[in-house]
PDB file of C-alpha atoms in Angstrom:
ATOM      1  CA  MET A   1      -0.063  -0.101   0.029  1.00 41.00           C
ATOM      2  CA  ILE A   2       1.264   3.456  -0.922  1.00 41.00           C
ATOM      3  CA  GLY A   3       2.624   5.251   2.024  1.00 44.00           C
ATOM      4  CA  GLU A   4       3.181   1.987   4.272  1.00 42.00           C
ATOM      5  CA  SER A   5       6.174   1.937   6.174  1.00 44.00           C
ATOM      6  CA  ARG A   6       8.536  -0.824   5.135  1.00 50.00           C
ATOM      7  CA  ARG A   7      10.309  -2.741   7.962  1.00 52.00           C
ATOM      8  CA  PRO A   8      13.825  -3.764   7.361  1.00 54.00           C
ATOM      9  CA  LYS A   9      14.258  -7.408   6.178  1.00 52.00           C
ATOM     10  CA  ARG A  10      15.459  -9.666   9.161  1.00 56.00           C
ATOM     11  CA  PRO A  11      17.964 -12.233   8.808  1.00 53.00           C
ATOM     12  CA  MET A  12      15.156 -15.102   8.566  1.00 53.00           C
ATOM     13  CA  ASP A  13      13.445 -13.272   5.588  1.00 53.00           C
ATOM     14  CA  LYS A  14      16.715 -13.407   3.709  1.00 51.00           C
ATOM     15  CA  LEU A  15      17.188 -16.904   4.508  1.00 46.00           C
ATOM     16  CA  ARG A  16      13.882 -18.017   3.049  1.00 50.00           C
ATOM     17  CA  ALA A  17      14.564 -15.605   0.030  1.00 46.00           C
ATOM     18  CA  SER A  18      17.928 -17.585  -0.528  1.00 44.00           C
ATOM     19  CA  ARG A  19      16.037 -20.865  -0.083  1.00 47.00           C
ATOM     20  CA  VAL A  20      13.667 -19.768  -2.838  1.00 48.00           C
ATOM     21  CA  THR A  21      16.139 -18.607  -5.503  1.00 53.00           C
ATOM     22  CA  ALA A  22      18.956 -21.303  -4.580  1.00 57.00           C
ATOM     23  CA  THR A  23      19.824 -23.720  -7.322  1.00 64.00           C
ATOM     24  CA  PRO A  24      18.385 -27.183  -6.307  1.00 75.00           C
ATOM     25  CA  PHE A  25      20.773 -30.091  -5.446  1.00 81.00           C
ATOM     26  CA  ARG A  26      20.693 -32.642  -8.375  1.00 91.00           C
ATOM     27  CA  CYS A  27      22.664 -35.062 -10.259  1.00 97.00           C
ATOM     28  CA  ARG A  28      23.940 -33.241 -13.474  1.00 97.00           C
ATOM     29  CA  LEU A  29      25.071 -34.737 -16.576  1.00 98.00           C
ATOM     30  CA  VAL A  30      27.277 -32.501 -18.959  1.00 98.00           C
ATOM     31  CA  VAL A  31      27.539 -33.532 -22.561  1.00 98.00           C
ATOM     32  CA  MET A  32      30.355 -31.656 -24.315  1.00 97.00           C
ATOM     33  CA  VAL A  33      29.348 -31.492 -28.011  1.00 97.00           C
ATOM     34  CA  LYS A  34      30.576 -29.331 -31.131  1.00 95.00           C
ATOM     35  CA  VAL A  35      28.460 -28.029 -33.882  1.00 95.00           C
ATOM     36  CA  PRO A  36      28.724 -30.773 -36.459  1.00 93.00           C
ATOM     37  CA  GLN A  37      30.472 -29.004 -39.211  1.00 90.00           C
ATOM     38  CA  MET A  38      33.290 -30.597 -41.735  1.00 89.00           C
ATOM     39  CA  GLY A  39      36.638 -29.786 -40.488  1.00 87.00           C
ATOM     40  CA  ARG A  40      35.650 -29.043 -36.676  1.00 88.00           C
ATOM     41  CA  VAL A  41      34.457 -32.453 -35.771  1.00 91.00           C
ATOM     42  CA  LYS A  42      36.402 -36.031 -35.830  1.00 91.00           C
ATOM     43  CA  THR A  43      39.118 -34.750 -37.945  1.00 90.00           C
ATOM     44  CA  ARG A  44      41.184 -38.077 -37.302  1.00 90.00           C
ATOM     45  CA  LEU A  45      38.257 -40.344 -38.660  1.00 92.00           C
ATOM     46  CA  ALA A  46      37.863 -37.826 -41.535  1.00 93.00           C
ATOM     47  CA  ARG A  47      41.397 -38.378 -42.878  1.00 93.00           C
ATOM     48  CA  GLU A  48      40.477 -42.088 -43.162  1.00 93.00           C
ATOM     49  CA  THR A  49      36.681 -41.963 -44.320  1.00 92.00           C
ATOM     50  CA  GLY A  50      36.311 -38.580 -45.561  1.00 93.00           C
ATOM     51  CA  ALA A  51      34.716 -35.538 -43.958  1.00 93.00           C
ATOM     52  CA  VAL A  52      31.332 -36.173 -45.070  1.00 93.00           C
ATOM     53  CA  GLN A  53      31.373 -39.641 -43.388  1.00 92.00           C
ATOM     54  CA  ALA A  54      32.811 -38.293 -40.150  1.00 92.00           C
ATOM     55  CA  VAL A  55      30.287 -35.663 -39.757  1.00 93.00           C
ATOM     56  CA  ARG A  56      27.574 -37.926 -40.665  1.00 92.00           C
ATOM     57  CA  PHE A  57      28.856 -40.285 -37.825  1.00 92.00           C
ATOM     58  CA  TYR A  58      29.047 -37.366 -35.350  1.00 93.00           C
ATOM     59  CA  ARG A  59      25.883 -35.932 -36.144  1.00 93.00           C
ATOM     60  CA  HIS A  60      24.033 -39.252 -35.829  1.00 91.00           C
ATOM     61  CA  THR A  61      25.858 -40.275 -32.748  1.00 92.00           C
ATOM     62  CA  VAL A  62      24.933 -36.996 -31.039  1.00 93.00           C
ATOM     63  CA  ARG A  63      21.374 -37.284 -31.806  1.00 92.00           C
ATOM     64  CA  SER A  64      20.974 -41.011 -30.843  1.00 92.00           C
ATOM     65  CA  VAL A  65      23.060 -40.580 -27.489  1.00 93.00           C
ATOM     66  CA  LEU A  66      20.954 -37.590 -26.415  1.00 94.00           C
ATOM     67  CA  ALA A  67      17.761 -39.108 -27.380  1.00 93.00           C
ATOM     68  CA  ARG A  68      18.552 -42.018 -25.051  1.00 93.00           C
ATOM     69  CA  ILE A  69      20.017 -40.104 -21.981  1.00 95.00           C
ATOM     70  CA  GLY A  70      18.980 -36.375 -22.599  1.00 94.00           C
ATOM     71  CA  ARG A  71      15.619 -36.481 -20.772  1.00 92.00           C
ATOM     72  CA  ASP A  72      16.189 -39.068 -18.261  1.00 95.00           C
ATOM     73  CA  PRO A  73      14.439 -37.917 -14.887  1.00 95.00           C
ATOM     74  CA  ARG A  74      17.312 -39.455 -12.989  1.00 96.00           C
ATOM     75  CA  TRP A  75      19.739 -36.557 -13.651  1.00 97.00           C
ATOM     76  CA  HIS A  76      19.568 -33.022 -15.202  1.00 96.00           C
ATOM     77  CA  THR A  77      21.259 -32.864 -18.850  1.00 97.00           C
ATOM     78  CA  GLU A  78      22.875 -29.790 -20.211  1.00 97.00           C
ATOM     79  CA  LEU A  79      25.082 -29.411 -23.404  1.00 98.00           C
ATOM     80  CA  SER A  80      28.375 -27.701 -23.063  1.00 98.00           C
ATOM     81  CA  VAL A  81      28.704 -26.379 -26.774  1.00 97.00           C
ATOM     82  CA  ALA A  82      31.826 -25.307 -28.936  1.00 96.00           C
ATOM     83  CA  PRO A  83      32.242 -22.954 -30.592  1.00 95.00           C
ATOM     84  CA  ASP A  84      30.540 -20.548 -28.335  1.00 96.00           C
ATOM     85  CA  THR A  85      28.275 -19.261 -31.093  1.00 95.00           C
ATOM     86  CA  GLY A  86      26.652 -22.850 -31.622  1.00 95.00           C
ATOM     87  CA  THR A  87      24.558 -22.890 -28.398  1.00 95.00           C
ATOM     88  CA  ALA A  88      21.413 -21.632 -30.566  1.00 93.00           C
ATOM     89  CA  SER A  89      21.978 -24.158 -33.254  1.00 92.00           C
ATOM     90  CA  ARG A  90      19.009 -25.960 -34.608  1.00 90.00           C
ATOM     91  CA  CYS A  91      20.849 -29.313 -34.371  1.00 90.00           C
ATOM     92  CA  TRP A  92      20.308 -29.744 -30.563  1.00 93.00           C
ATOM     93  CA  PRO A  93      17.330 -31.349 -29.240  1.00 90.00           C
ATOM     94  CA  ILE A  94      14.480 -29.101 -27.906  1.00 87.00           C
ATOM     95  CA  GLY A  95      14.181 -29.102 -24.126  1.00 87.00           C
ATOM     96  CA  VAL A  96      17.908 -29.637 -23.369  1.00 93.00           C
ATOM     97  CA  GLY A  97      19.771 -26.797 -22.294  1.00 94.00           C
ATOM     98  CA  THR A  98      23.003 -25.373 -23.786  1.00 96.00           C
ATOM     99  CA  LYS A  99      25.846 -23.501 -22.438  1.00 96.00           C
ATOM    100  CA  ARG A 100      29.044 -22.160 -23.868  1.00 97.00           C
ATOM    101  CA  GLN A 101      32.334 -24.146 -23.498  1.00 97.00           C
ATOM    102  CA  GLY A 102      34.339 -21.068 -23.445  1.00 95.00           C
ATOM    103  CA  HIS A 103      38.051 -20.611 -24.013  1.00 95.00           C
ATOM    104  CA  GLY A 104      41.171 -22.723 -22.911  1.00 96.00           C
ATOM    105  CA  SER A 105      42.459 -26.188 -23.232  1.00 95.00           C
ATOM    106  CA  LEU A 106      40.182 -29.246 -22.979  1.00 96.00           C
ATOM    107  CA  GLY A 107      41.030 -29.574 -19.260  1.00 97.00           C
ATOM    108  CA  ASP A 108      40.279 -25.987 -18.682  1.00 97.00           C
ATOM    109  CA  ARG A 109      36.882 -26.091 -20.294  1.00 97.00           C
ATOM    110  CA  MET A 110      35.959 -29.426 -18.216  1.00 98.00           C
ATOM    111  CA  GLN A 111      37.285 -27.937 -15.074  1.00 98.00           C
ATOM    112  CA  ARG A 112      35.131 -24.772 -15.593  1.00 97.00           C
ATOM    113  CA  ILE A 113      31.933 -27.190 -15.799  1.00 98.00           C
ATOM    114  CA  PHE A 114      32.985 -28.703 -12.375  1.00 98.00           C
ATOM    115  CA  ASP A 115      33.572 -25.354 -10.811  1.00 97.00           C
ATOM    116  CA  GLU A 116      30.511 -23.582 -12.158  1.00 96.00           C
ATOM    117  CA  ALA A 117      27.768 -26.348 -11.963  1.00 95.00           C
ATOM    118  CA  GLY A 118      25.040 -26.112  -9.364  1.00 92.00           C
ATOM    119  CA  PRO A 119      25.174 -28.213  -6.218  1.00 93.00           C
ATOM    120  CA  GLY A 120      25.326 -31.943  -6.408  1.00 95.00           C
ATOM    121  CA  PRO A 121      27.488 -34.664  -8.210  1.00 97.00           C
ATOM    122  CA  VAL A 122      28.584 -33.769 -12.104  1.00 98.00           C
ATOM    123  CA  ILE A 123      29.323 -36.143 -14.652  1.00 98.00           C
ATOM    124  CA  ILE A 124      30.962 -35.044 -17.984  1.00 98.00           C
ATOM    125  CA  ILE A 125      30.826 -37.027 -21.201  1.00 98.00           C
ATOM    126  CA  GLY A 126      31.501 -36.742 -24.817  1.00 91.00           C
ATOM    127  CA  THR A 127      29.490 -37.962 -27.789  1.00 85.00           C
ATOM    128  CA  ASP A 128      31.738 -40.034 -29.790  1.00 86.00           C
ATOM    129  CA  ILE A 129      30.911 -43.170 -28.007  1.00 90.00           C
ATOM    130  CA  PRO A 130      27.921 -44.922 -29.860  1.00 91.00           C
ATOM    131  CA  ALA A 131      27.244 -47.430 -27.061  1.00 91.00           C
ATOM    132  CA  ILE A 132      26.319 -44.883 -24.375  1.00 94.00           C
ATOM    133  CA  SER A 133      23.250 -46.063 -22.598  1.00 94.00           C
ATOM    134  CA  PRO A 134      21.201 -44.809 -19.599  1.00 96.00           C
ATOM    135  CA  THR A 135      22.473 -47.756 -17.568  1.00 96.00           C
ATOM    136  CA  HIS A 136      26.007 -46.664 -17.915  1.00 97.00           C
ATOM    137  CA  ILE A 137      25.129 -43.091 -16.695  1.00 98.00           C
ATOM    138  CA  ALA A 138      22.965 -44.302 -13.700  1.00 98.00           C
ATOM    139  CA  LYS A 139      25.644 -46.599 -12.635  1.00 98.00           C
ATOM    140  CA  ALA A 140      28.303 -43.986 -12.666  1.00 98.00           C
ATOM    141  CA  PHE A 141      26.023 -41.629 -10.528  1.00 98.00           C
ATOM    142  CA  ALA A 142      25.557 -44.532  -8.258  1.00 97.00           C
ATOM    143  CA  GLN A 143      29.101 -45.165  -7.788  1.00 98.00           C
ATOM    144  CA  LEU A 144      29.694 -41.331  -6.785  1.00 97.00           C
ATOM    145  CA  ARG A 145      27.522 -42.023  -3.800  1.00 95.00           C
ATOM    146  CA  ALA A 146      30.311 -43.951  -2.185  1.00 95.00           C
ATOM    147  CA  THR A 147      33.532 -42.397  -4.057  1.00 97.00           C
ATOM    148  CA  ASP A 148      34.913 -38.837  -4.644  1.00 98.00           C
ATOM    149  CA  ALA A 149      35.299 -39.436  -8.413  1.00 98.00           C
ATOM    150  CA  VAL A 150      34.559 -41.875 -11.456  1.00 98.00           C
ATOM    151  CA  LEU A 151      36.495 -42.520 -14.686  1.00 98.00           C
ATOM    152  CA  GLY A 152      35.039 -44.342 -17.634  1.00 98.00           C
ATOM    153  CA  PRO A 153      37.969 -45.646 -19.446  1.00 97.00           C
ATOM    154  CA  THR A 154      38.465 -46.514 -23.216  1.00 95.00           C
ATOM    155  CA  PRO A 155      40.568 -49.039 -24.635  1.00 93.00           C
ATOM    156  CA  ASP A 156      43.081 -46.561 -26.052  1.00 92.00           C
ATOM    157  CA  GLY A 157      44.070 -45.227 -22.752  1.00 95.00           C
ATOM    158  CA  GLY A 158      41.646 -42.430 -22.841  1.00 95.00           C
ATOM    159  CA  TYR A 159      38.340 -42.229 -20.994  1.00 97.00           C
ATOM    160  CA  TRP A 160      34.724 -41.356 -22.099  1.00 97.00           C
ATOM    161  CA  LEU A 161      33.494 -40.287 -18.758  1.00 98.00           C
ATOM    162  CA  VAL A 162      34.526 -38.230 -15.668  1.00 98.00           C
ATOM    163  CA  GLY A 163      32.666 -37.565 -12.613  1.00 98.00           C
ATOM    164  CA  LEU A 164      33.122 -35.786  -9.300  1.00 98.00           C
ATOM    165  CA  LYS A 165      31.050 -35.779  -6.188  1.00 97.00           C
ATOM    166  CA  ARG A 166      32.465 -32.141  -5.589  1.00 95.00           C
ATOM    167  CA  CYS A 167      31.786 -32.598  -1.821  1.00 92.00           C
ATOM    168  CA  PRO A 168      33.569 -31.472   0.479  1.00 90.00           C
ATOM    169  CA  ARG A 169      35.590 -29.786  -2.228  1.00 92.00           C
ATOM    170  CA  ILE A 170      36.106 -29.866  -6.168  1.00 96.00           C
ATOM    171  CA  ALA A 171      38.969 -31.683  -7.369  1.00 96.00           C
ATOM    172  CA  ARG A 172      41.277 -30.583  -9.984  1.00 97.00           C
ATOM    173  CA  PRO A 173      41.896 -33.739 -12.070  1.00 98.00           C
ATOM    174  CA  PHE A 174      43.200 -32.130 -15.336  1.00 98.00           C
ATOM    175  CA  ASN A 175      46.578 -30.532 -14.458  1.00 96.00           C
ATOM    176  CA  GLY A 176      49.325 -31.583 -16.982  1.00 96.00           C
ATOM    177  CA  VAL A 177      47.361 -34.349 -18.663  1.00 97.00           C
ATOM    178  CA  ARG A 178      48.502 -35.605 -21.780  1.00 96.00           C
ATOM    179  CA  TRP A 179      45.274 -35.160 -24.028  1.00 95.00           C
ATOM    180  CA  SER A 180      44.598 -37.654 -26.912  1.00 90.00           C
ATOM    181  CA  SER A 181      47.284 -40.018 -25.890  1.00 93.00           C
ATOM    182  CA  ALA A 182      47.754 -43.324 -24.255  1.00 94.00           C
ATOM    183  CA  GLY A 183      48.529 -41.629 -21.156  1.00 97.00           C
ATOM    184  CA  THR A 184      45.241 -39.466 -20.594  1.00 97.00           C
ATOM    185  CA  LEU A 185      43.606 -41.948 -18.101  1.00 98.00           C
ATOM    186  CA  ALA A 186      46.762 -42.479 -16.193  1.00 98.00           C
ATOM    187  CA  ASP A 187      47.534 -38.902 -15.864  1.00 98.00           C
ATOM    188  CA  THR A 188      43.875 -37.907 -14.677  1.00 98.00           C
ATOM    189  CA  ALA A 189      44.021 -40.883 -12.262  1.00 98.00           C
ATOM    190  CA  PHE A 190      47.312 -39.721 -10.893  1.00 98.00           C
ATOM    191  CA  ASN A 191      45.944 -36.183 -10.151  1.00 98.00           C
ATOM    192  CA  LEU A 192      43.120 -38.008  -8.106  1.00 98.00           C
ATOM    193  CA  ARG A 193      45.321 -40.275  -6.404  1.00 97.00           C
ATOM    194  CA  GLU A 194      44.585 -39.060  -2.980  1.00 96.00           C
ATOM    195  CA  LEU A 195      40.890 -39.646  -3.454  1.00 97.00           C
ATOM    196  CA  LYS A 196      38.599 -42.539  -3.752  1.00 98.00           C
ATOM    197  CA  VAL A 197      37.935 -43.249  -7.386  1.00 98.00           C
ATOM    198  CA  ALA A 198      35.753 -45.658  -9.035  1.00 98.00           C
ATOM    199  CA  THR A 199      35.930 -47.133 -12.492  1.00 98.00           C
ATOM    200  CA  ALA A 200      33.033 -46.951 -14.598  1.00 97.00           C
ATOM    201  CA  ASP A 201      32.374 -49.398 -17.702  1.00 96.00           C
ATOM    202  CA  LEU A 202      34.781 -49.775 -20.645  1.00 96.00           C
ATOM    203  CA  LEU A 203      33.515 -48.548 -23.694  1.00 94.00           C
ATOM    204  CA  THR A 204      35.042 -47.724 -27.154  1.00 90.00           C
ATOM    205  CA  ASP A 205      35.332 -44.412 -28.827  1.00 88.00           C
ATOM    206  CA  VAL A 206      35.301 -44.142 -32.552  1.00 89.00           C
ATOM    207  CA  ASP A 207      38.642 -42.412 -33.585  1.00 88.00           C
ATOM    208  CA  ASN A 208      39.293 -44.302 -37.191  1.00 88.00           C
ATOM    209  CA  ALA A 209      37.839 -46.355 -39.852  1.00 91.00           C
ATOM    210  CA  ALA A 210      38.330 -49.514 -38.136  1.00 89.00           C
ATOM    211  CA  ASP A 211      36.311 -48.480 -34.851  1.00 86.00           C
ATOM    212  CA  LEU A 212      33.548 -47.100 -37.175  1.00 87.00           C
ATOM    213  CA  ALA A 213      33.233 -50.464 -38.895  1.00 86.00           C
ATOM    214  CA  GLN A 214      32.598 -52.040 -35.615  1.00 82.00           C
ATOM    215  CA  CYS A 215      29.383 -50.005 -34.862  1.00 78.00           C
ATOM    216  CA  ASN A 216      28.424 -48.782 -38.439  1.00 72.00           C
ATOM    217  CA  ALA A 217      25.280 -50.760 -38.539  1.00 67.00           C
ATOM    218  CA  TRP A 218      23.837 -49.370 -35.441  1.00 66.00           C
ATOM    219  CA  PHE A 219      25.330 -46.277 -34.324  1.00 65.00           C
ATOM    220  CA  GLY A 220      22.444 -44.070 -35.283  1.00 64.00           C
ATOM    221  CA  ARG A 221      19.943 -45.925 -33.387  1.00 65.00           C
ATOM    222  CA  HIS A 222      17.960 -44.505 -30.549  1.00 66.00           C
ATOM    223  CA  THR A 223      17.593 -47.936 -29.016  1.00 68.00           C
ATOM    224  CA  LEU A 224      20.698 -50.070 -28.724  1.00 67.00           C
ATOM    225  CA  PRO A 225      20.712 -53.643 -30.026  1.00 58.00           C
ATOM    226  CA  ALA A 226      20.499 -56.450 -27.482  1.00 56.00           C
ATOM    227  CA  GLY A 227      23.928 -56.777 -25.550  1.00 56.00           C
ATOM    228  CA  ARG A 228      24.920 -53.115 -26.242  1.00 56.00           C
ATOM    229  CA  ALA A 229      22.895 -51.524 -23.681  1.00 53.00           C
TER     230      ALA A 229
END
């Protein structure tokens, strides 16, 4: 009412307001993606299969993986997009939030995701693993209940998944990691050596023509064939 005196907010009022506006605690899945353009995605695969086939693989894999896991109610899914101008691209599914990856090395960008996410455990994955299923993600989040971190290995010495409980503090797993090498997983695990680390399922990423041949018949399917889920 006009002319009514306004009493100063008491500490309890401020506490109630913070509870209303605070980001809710939840499991958060962040999928790192690139806009599927020739010359920007799967460049190693493109050298063997051609740029058109490499982009086709990436586009279909992104679509099928997100169809499986993007709207699962057990976690909140968000896309971390490169380049930054690609957050509004029409290639991303409706209803899944997007955020800019920002600048820096791969380690810098992943650390930023862990540092800036709302409260709760966070898992980061890529999209060149056609066999990712909701079961894999749910298992990794379950592992974080009893551990500080989880890593999902690939046969080439890398990893397709990294997750942190982020409580009581946010670890920094990426210092000095030799990316895209046989030592990527070992370097990250070394940085987490003082914490309790779980191992998620072993999955194969598609880096070359031989990898693609193994999954070419089903990589674009929204539902995995029996034995792949």
